[in-house]
Coordinates of C-alpha atoms in Angstrom, one line a residue:
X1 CA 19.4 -110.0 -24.4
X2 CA 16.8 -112.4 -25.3
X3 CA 19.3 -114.5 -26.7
X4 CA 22.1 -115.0 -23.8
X5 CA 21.3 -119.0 -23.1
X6 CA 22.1 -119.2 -27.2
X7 CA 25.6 -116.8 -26.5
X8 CA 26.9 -118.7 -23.6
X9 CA 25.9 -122.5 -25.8
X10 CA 27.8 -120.9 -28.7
X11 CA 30.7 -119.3 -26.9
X12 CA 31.6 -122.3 -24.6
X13 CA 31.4 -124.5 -27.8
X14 CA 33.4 -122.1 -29.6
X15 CA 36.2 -121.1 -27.1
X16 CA 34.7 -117.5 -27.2
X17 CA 35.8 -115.5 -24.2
X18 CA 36.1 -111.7 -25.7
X19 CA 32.7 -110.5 -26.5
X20 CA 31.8 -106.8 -28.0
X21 CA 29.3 -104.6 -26.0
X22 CA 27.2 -102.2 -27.7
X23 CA 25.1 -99.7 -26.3
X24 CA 21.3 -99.9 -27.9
X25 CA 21.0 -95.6 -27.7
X26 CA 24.5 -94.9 -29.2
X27 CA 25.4 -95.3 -33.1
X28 CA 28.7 -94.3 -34.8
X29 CA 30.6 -96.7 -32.9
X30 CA 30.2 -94.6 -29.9
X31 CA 30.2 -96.5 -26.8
X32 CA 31.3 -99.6 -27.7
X33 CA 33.8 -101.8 -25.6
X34 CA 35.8 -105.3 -25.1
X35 CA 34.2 -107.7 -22.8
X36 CA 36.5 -110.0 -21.0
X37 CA 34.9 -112.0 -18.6
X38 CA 31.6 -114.4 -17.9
X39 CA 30.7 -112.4 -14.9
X40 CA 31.3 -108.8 -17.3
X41 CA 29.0 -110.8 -19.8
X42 CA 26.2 -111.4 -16.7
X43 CA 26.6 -107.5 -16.4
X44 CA 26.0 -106.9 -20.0
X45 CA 23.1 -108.6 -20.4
X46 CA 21.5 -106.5 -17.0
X47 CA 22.4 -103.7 -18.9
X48 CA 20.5 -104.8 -22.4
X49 CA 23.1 -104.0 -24.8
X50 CA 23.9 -105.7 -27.9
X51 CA 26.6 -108.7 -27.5
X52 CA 28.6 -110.1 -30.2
X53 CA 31.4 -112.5 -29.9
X54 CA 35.2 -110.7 -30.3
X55 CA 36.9 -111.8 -34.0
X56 CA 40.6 -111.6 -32.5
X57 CA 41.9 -112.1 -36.2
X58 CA 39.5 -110.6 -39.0
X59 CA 39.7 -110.4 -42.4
X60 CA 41.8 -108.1 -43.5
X61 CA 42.5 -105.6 -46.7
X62 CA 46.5 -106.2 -47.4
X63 CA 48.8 -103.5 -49.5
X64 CA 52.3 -103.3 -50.1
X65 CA 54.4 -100.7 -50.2
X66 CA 57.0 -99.8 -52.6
X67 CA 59.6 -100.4 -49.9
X68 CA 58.1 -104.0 -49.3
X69 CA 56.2 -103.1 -46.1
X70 CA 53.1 -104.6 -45.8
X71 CA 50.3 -103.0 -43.9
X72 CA 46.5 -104.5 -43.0
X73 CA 43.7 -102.5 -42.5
X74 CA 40.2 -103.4 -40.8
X75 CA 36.5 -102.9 -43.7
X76 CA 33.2 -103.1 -43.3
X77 CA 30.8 -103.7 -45.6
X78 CA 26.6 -102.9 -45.7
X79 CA 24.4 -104.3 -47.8
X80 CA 20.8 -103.4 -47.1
X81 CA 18.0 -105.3 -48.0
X82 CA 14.4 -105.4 -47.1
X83 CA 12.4 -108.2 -46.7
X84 CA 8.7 -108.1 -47.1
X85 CA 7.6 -111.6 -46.6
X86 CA 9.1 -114.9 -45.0
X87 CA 6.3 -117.4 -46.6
X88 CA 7.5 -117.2 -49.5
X89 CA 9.9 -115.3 -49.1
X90 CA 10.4 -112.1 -50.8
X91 CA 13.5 -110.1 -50.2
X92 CA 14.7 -106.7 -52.0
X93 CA 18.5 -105.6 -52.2
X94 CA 18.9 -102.1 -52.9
X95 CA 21.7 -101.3 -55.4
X96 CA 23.4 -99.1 -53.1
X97 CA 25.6 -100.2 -49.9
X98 CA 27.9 -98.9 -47.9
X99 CA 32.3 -100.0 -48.0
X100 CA 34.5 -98.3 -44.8
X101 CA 38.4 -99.0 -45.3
X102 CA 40.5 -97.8 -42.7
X103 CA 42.9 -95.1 -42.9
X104 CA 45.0 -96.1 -40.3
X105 CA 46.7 -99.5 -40.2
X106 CA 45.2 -102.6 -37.7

């Protein structure tokens, strides 16, 4: 929310007009929705949920099956790292992370 003037900048110079909305209270994906519209966007910010811009074509994992049919599925990946100072800056990556392929084609 603190950051809408930097949204709108980036979206107009980036021909962004699909944003995500994302509830601060939910997790899990709960909640989440497609926003399509400047004055939607206005809303959004009222509300104080998280914005980020809509990737209409992401990176996908590609596999093909024996009969030649190729299917796409949607990942995420989560690599945590903590970061205990800026000046200098001192960061920690934990060894573990976090890799969600979809079971169900995009």
């Amino acid at each position: 929310p603190t950051d809408y003037k930097n949204l709108v900048k980036y979206s107009k110079e980036n021909d962004i007009d699909q944003w995500i909305a994302k509830p601060r209270s939910l997790g899990a994906g709960k909640g989440i929705y497609v926003v399509n519209t400047w004055e939607e966007l206005t809303l959004e910010r009222k509300k104080g949920n998280l914005i980020q811009s809509y990737l209409t074509n992401p990176h996908l994992i590609k596999r093909t099956d024996a009969d030649g049919t190729v299917q796409r599925y949607k990942w995420d990946m989560r690599t945590y790292v903590l970061c205990t100072s800026v000046s200098p800056l001192r960061a920690y990556v934990y060894n573990r992370g976090l890799v969600r392929i979809a079971t169900s084609p995009y």
